[in-house]
Short mmCIF file of C-alpha atoms in Angstrom, two decimals:
data_model
loop_
_atom_site.label_atom_id
_atom_site.label_comp_id
_atom_site.label_asym_id
_atom_site.label_seq_id
_atom_site.Cartn_x
_atom_site.Cartn_y
_atom_site.Cartn_z
CA LYS A 1 -9.50 -21.18 27.11
CA GLN A 2 -10.14 -21.89 30.77
CA GLU A 3 -12.47 -23.89 31.69
CA VAL A 4 -14.14 -24.54 35.17
CA THR A 5 -16.84 -27.46 35.81
CA GLN A 6 -18.38 -28.32 38.96
CA ILE A 7 -19.10 -31.53 40.33
CA PRO A 8 -21.88 -32.65 41.16
CA ALA A 9 -24.86 -30.69 39.09
CA ALA A 10 -27.23 -30.87 42.14
CA LEU A 11 -27.01 -32.79 45.05
CA SER A 12 -29.94 -33.54 47.70
CA VAL A 13 -28.86 -34.46 51.71
CA PRO A 14 -30.86 -33.97 54.56
CA GLU A 15 -30.11 -31.38 57.23
CA GLY A 16 -27.02 -32.00 59.51
CA GLU A 17 -25.21 -33.86 57.09
CA ASN A 18 -21.36 -32.38 56.38
CA LEU A 19 -21.39 -32.08 52.34
CA VAL A 20 -18.08 -30.78 49.76
CA LEU A 21 -18.85 -29.67 46.11
CA ASN A 22 -16.45 -29.90 43.70
CA CYS A 23 -14.24 -27.17 41.33
CA SER A 24 -11.76 -27.90 38.65
CA PHE A 25 -9.82 -25.66 36.17
CA THR A 26 -8.10 -26.26 33.64
CA ASP A 27 -5.98 -23.52 32.89
CA SER A 28 -4.01 -23.60 36.46
CA ALA A 29 -2.42 -20.36 36.19
CA ILE A 30 -4.93 -18.40 37.72
CA TYR A 31 -4.77 -15.21 40.56
CA ASN A 32 -7.84 -16.84 42.97
CA LEU A 33 -11.08 -18.83 43.09
CA GLN A 34 -14.03 -17.50 44.44
CA TRP A 35 -16.91 -19.86 45.32
CA PHE A 36 -20.38 -18.37 45.62
CA ARG A 37 -24.20 -18.59 46.31
CA GLN A 38 -27.28 -17.64 44.45
CA ASP A 39 -30.52 -17.51 45.65
CA PRO A 40 -33.31 -18.31 43.34
CA GLY A 41 -34.25 -15.10 41.83
CA LYS A 42 -31.23 -12.99 43.05
CA GLY A 43 -27.77 -12.06 42.47
CA LEU A 44 -24.90 -13.81 43.20
CA THR A 45 -23.18 -13.68 47.01
CA SER A 46 -19.39 -14.34 46.89
CA LEU A 47 -18.88 -16.50 50.24
CA LEU A 48 -14.77 -17.28 50.19
CA LEU A 49 -12.37 -16.05 48.11
CA ILE A 50 -9.02 -18.01 47.47
CA GLN A 51 -5.56 -16.34 46.19
CA SER A 52 -3.52 -18.45 44.46
CA SER A 53 -1.06 -18.32 47.13
CA GLN A 54 -3.09 -19.97 49.50
CA ARG A 55 -4.11 -23.82 50.49
CA GLU A 56 -7.30 -22.47 51.71
CA GLN A 57 -10.14 -20.24 53.64
CA THR A 58 -12.95 -20.55 56.50
CA SER A 59 -15.91 -18.95 57.23
CA GLY A 60 -17.87 -20.41 59.37
CA ARG A 61 -19.05 -23.32 58.85
CA LEU A 62 -17.94 -23.30 55.49
CA ASN A 63 -13.94 -24.22 54.23
CA ALA A 64 -12.65 -24.40 50.97
CA SER A 65 -10.11 -25.50 49.38
CA LEU A 66 -7.06 -24.76 46.54
CA ASP A 67 -5.02 -26.88 44.86
CA LYS A 68 -3.81 -24.92 41.84
CA SER A 69 -1.10 -27.78 40.50
CA SER A 70 -4.14 -30.11 39.98
CA GLY A 71 -7.09 -27.65 39.18
CA ARG A 72 -9.32 -28.46 41.74
CA SER A 73 -11.12 -26.81 44.14
CA THR A 74 -13.89 -27.77 46.90
CA LEU A 75 -15.93 -26.12 48.81
CA TYR A 76 -16.85 -28.22 52.42
CA ILE A 77 -20.76 -26.86 54.23
CA ALA A 78 -20.00 -28.42 57.84
CA ALA A 79 -23.67 -29.90 59.21
CA SER A 80 -25.60 -27.99 56.93
CA GLN A 81 -28.75 -26.68 57.31
CA PRO A 82 -32.02 -25.62 55.30
CA GLY A 83 -31.27 -22.57 55.00
CA ASP A 84 -27.85 -23.22 53.10
CA SER A 85 -30.25 -24.56 49.86
CA ALA A 86 -28.87 -22.57 47.40
CA THR A 87 -27.21 -22.46 44.06
CA TYR A 88 -22.88 -22.83 44.68
CA LEU A 89 -20.68 -21.25 41.81
CA CYS A 90 -17.37 -21.46 41.49
CA ALA A 91 -15.93 -18.33 39.37
CA VAL A 92 -11.48 -18.69 38.65
CA ARG A 93 -9.52 -14.75 37.71
CA PRO A 94 -6.96 -15.70 35.05
CA TYR A 95 -2.56 -14.48 36.22
CA ALA A 96 -2.49 -12.01 33.28
CA GLY A 97 -1.57 -8.49 32.79
CA GLY A 98 -3.68 -6.54 30.59
CA THR A 99 -7.12 -7.03 29.58
CA SER A 100 -8.08 -10.48 30.64
CA TYR A 101 -7.07 -9.20 34.10
CA GLY A 102 -10.24 -9.51 36.31
CA LYS A 103 -12.22 -11.74 33.90
CA LEU A 104 -13.58 -14.37 35.64
CA THR A 105 -15.11 -17.38 34.17
CA PHE A 106 -17.57 -19.48 36.07
CA GLY A 107 -18.28 -23.10 36.63
CA GLN A 108 -22.28 -23.75 35.72
CA GLY A 109 -23.11 -24.43 40.05
CA THR A 110 -24.58 -26.69 42.22
CA ILE A 111 -28.19 -26.91 43.00
CA LEU A 112 -28.13 -27.80 46.65
CA THR A 113 -31.26 -29.38 48.56
CA VAL A 114 -30.93 -29.60 52.50
CA HIS A 115 -34.16 -30.76 53.41
CA PRO A 116 -35.56 -31.22 57.35
CA ASP B 1 -30.09 0.93 50.03
CA ALA B 2 -28.22 -1.68 47.75
CA ASP B 3 -24.83 -1.34 46.15
CA VAL B 4 -25.58 -2.58 42.75
CA THR B 5 -28.78 -1.87 41.28
CA GLN B 6 -30.51 -3.03 38.47
CA THR B 7 -33.19 -1.56 35.78
CA PRO B 8 -35.69 -3.29 34.93
CA ARG B 9 -36.09 -6.41 36.98
CA ASN B 10 -37.82 -8.47 34.67
CA ARG B 11 -38.53 -7.49 30.80
CA ILE B 12 -40.41 -8.86 28.12
CA THR B 13 -39.71 -7.91 25.15
CA LYS B 14 -40.38 -8.82 20.77
CA THR B 15 -38.11 -9.50 18.38
CA GLY B 16 -35.99 -7.23 16.46
CA LYS B 17 -37.07 -4.48 20.06
CA ARG B 18 -34.80 -2.32 20.96
CA ILE B 19 -33.44 -2.81 24.67
CA MET B 20 -31.69 -1.25 27.47
CA LEU B 21 -30.67 -2.39 30.21
CA GLU B 22 -29.00 -0.41 32.98
CA CYS B 23 -26.83 -0.77 35.93
CA SER B 24 -26.08 1.70 38.68
CA GLN B 25 -23.53 1.32 41.49
CA THR B 26 -22.41 3.60 45.11
CA LYS B 27 -19.61 1.61 45.94
CA GLY B 28 -17.62 3.60 44.00
CA HIS B 29 -15.30 0.79 42.21
CA ASP B 30 -14.02 1.33 38.72
CA ARG B 31 -14.52 -1.62 37.50
CA MET B 32 -18.15 -2.92 35.83
CA TYR B 33 -18.86 -6.06 34.01
CA TRP B 34 -22.08 -7.25 32.31
CA TYR B 35 -22.63 -10.58 32.16
CA ARG B 36 -25.48 -13.57 31.15
CA GLN B 37 -26.74 -16.84 32.66
CA ASP B 38 -28.33 -19.46 30.81
CA PRO B 39 -29.59 -22.37 32.25
CA GLY B 40 -26.54 -25.00 32.91
CA LEU B 41 -23.75 -22.53 31.04
CA GLY B 42 -22.93 -20.65 34.19
CA LEU B 43 -22.80 -17.17 34.01
CA ARG B 44 -20.32 -15.61 30.19
CA LEU B 45 -18.93 -12.62 30.46
CA ILE B 46 -20.09 -9.93 27.86
CA TYR B 47 -18.60 -6.68 28.07
CA TYR B 48 -16.61 -5.51 30.57
CA SER B 49 -15.49 -1.75 31.65
CA PHE B 50 -12.19 -0.75 33.98
CA ASP B 51 -13.18 2.67 33.63
CA VAL B 52 -15.07 5.10 32.01
CA LYS B 53 -12.32 5.40 28.93
CA ASP B 54 -11.75 1.94 29.15
CA ILE B 55 -14.48 -0.86 27.62
CA ASN B 56 -13.60 -3.97 26.44
CA LYS B 57 -15.37 -6.90 24.88
CA GLY B 58 -16.18 -10.14 26.96
CA GLU B 59 -16.58 -13.74 25.49
CA ILE B 60 -20.17 -13.41 24.00
CA SER B 61 -20.33 -9.30 23.07
CA ASP B 62 -21.97 -10.68 19.29
CA GLY B 63 -25.56 -8.65 19.82
CA TYR B 64 -24.65 -6.39 22.49
CA SER B 65 -23.25 -2.90 23.03
CA VAL B 66 -22.76 -1.12 26.21
CA SER B 67 -22.18 2.75 26.94
CA ARG B 68 -19.94 3.58 30.99
CA GLN B 69 -21.92 7.16 31.09
CA ALA B 70 -19.59 7.95 34.10
CA GLN B 71 -17.90 5.63 36.53
CA ALA B 72 -20.77 4.65 38.56
CA LYS B 73 -23.11 3.30 35.27
CA PHE B 74 -22.92 0.88 32.56
CA SER B 75 -25.62 0.48 30.22
CA LEU B 76 -26.17 -2.93 28.11
CA SER B 77 -28.01 -2.67 24.44
CA LEU B 78 -29.72 -5.69 22.40
CA GLU B 79 -29.71 -3.54 19.27
CA SER B 80 -32.06 -5.56 18.05
CA ALA B 81 -33.07 -8.59 20.38
CA ILE B 82 -33.39 -11.51 19.37
CA PRO B 83 -34.94 -15.15 21.55
CA ASN B 84 -31.93 -16.51 22.21
CA GLN B 85 -31.07 -13.58 23.42
CA THR B 86 -33.33 -14.47 26.64
CA ALA B 87 -31.61 -15.04 29.78
CA LEU B 88 -30.55 -13.72 33.36
CA TYR B 89 -28.52 -10.56 33.02
CA PHE B 90 -26.50 -9.22 35.97
CA CYS B 91 -23.99 -6.84 36.34
CA ALA B 92 -20.94 -6.68 38.56
CA THR B 93 -18.36 -4.48 39.95
CA SER B 94 -15.01 -4.49 41.47
CA ASP B 95 -12.40 -2.15 42.81
CA PHE B 96 -9.35 -2.86 41.47
CA GLY B 97 -7.44 -0.85 44.31
CA THR B 98 -8.36 -3.89 46.53
CA ASN B 99 -5.23 -6.75 46.40
CA THR B 100 -8.63 -9.60 45.52
CA ASP B 101 -10.57 -7.68 43.09
CA THR B 102 -13.71 -8.64 44.29
CA GLN B 103 -16.84 -8.67 42.04
CA TYR B 104 -20.20 -7.79 43.68
CA PHE B 105 -23.00 -8.32 41.85
CA GLY B 106 -26.60 -6.77 41.14
CA PRO B 107 -29.96 -8.79 41.87
CA GLY B 108 -30.04 -9.38 37.84
CA THR B 109 -32.26 -8.80 35.07
CA ARG B 110 -34.64 -11.66 33.59
CA LEU B 111 -35.39 -10.35 30.06
CA THR B 112 -37.64 -12.41 27.78
CA VAL B 113 -37.53 -12.47 24.22
CA LEU B 114 -40.64 -13.55 22.38
#
C-alpha cells in the first residue's frame, strides 16, 4: 500500500526566504506526482504535476523535483510572500492498469505561514 | 462560474440521519471522485467513477454510497450518519483523454454529525 509523508507538518518563515517542502512515498511505481495548494475553507488548486519520466517542473517561483528511485519529491518556493501562506499537499498516482489507475494517494500536508 | 460545484457547502446533522452531498461539473470530464479530509490525515478516497456505468470503491467506502446520475453529476450519500463521518468532503473530476489525468477539485462541503 502506497504511503505518502510530508515533512515538515508546519513551517513559519519571514517574507523573502527561499524554502523547501518535502514529500516522500513508499512505492516508486508511480505514474505522476502532483503538488496542490489548499487555502482555508477552499478546495485544492493544482500547482505542478511531474510525470514519472520527468525530473522537475517549474512554474513562476515554484519548482518541483522528483527522484522516483528514492521515493522523494521537493517543492521549492523562491522569495516567499505572505500570499504563499496555505497548506501544500503532494499526491501520487500509481502506475498500474485497471481500476487502480487514476487514484491519488495524498500526504498529510505542510501548513506554510509566511509572515511580513 | 466554478467548473466543479458542491452543495451544500456546510451541513450540520444528527446521528442516524440520511445525508446527500451533491457534485456537479461543467468541465465535460468523464471521471469523478469523492474524498474526505480529516485533520492530520490528508485526503482519502471514498468512491470514484470512470464513467456513468463504472463506479468503484476507494479506500474508505464503508458507510457511504454514491450515484452517478449523469456524466456531470456525482452524489455521495451517508445512509445513517455517525459522528466520525464529521469531515471536509471534496469532489474532484479528471479527463482521461489527457496524458496527465489532472484532478480538479470542488470547494468542499463541511459536514458535522452531532
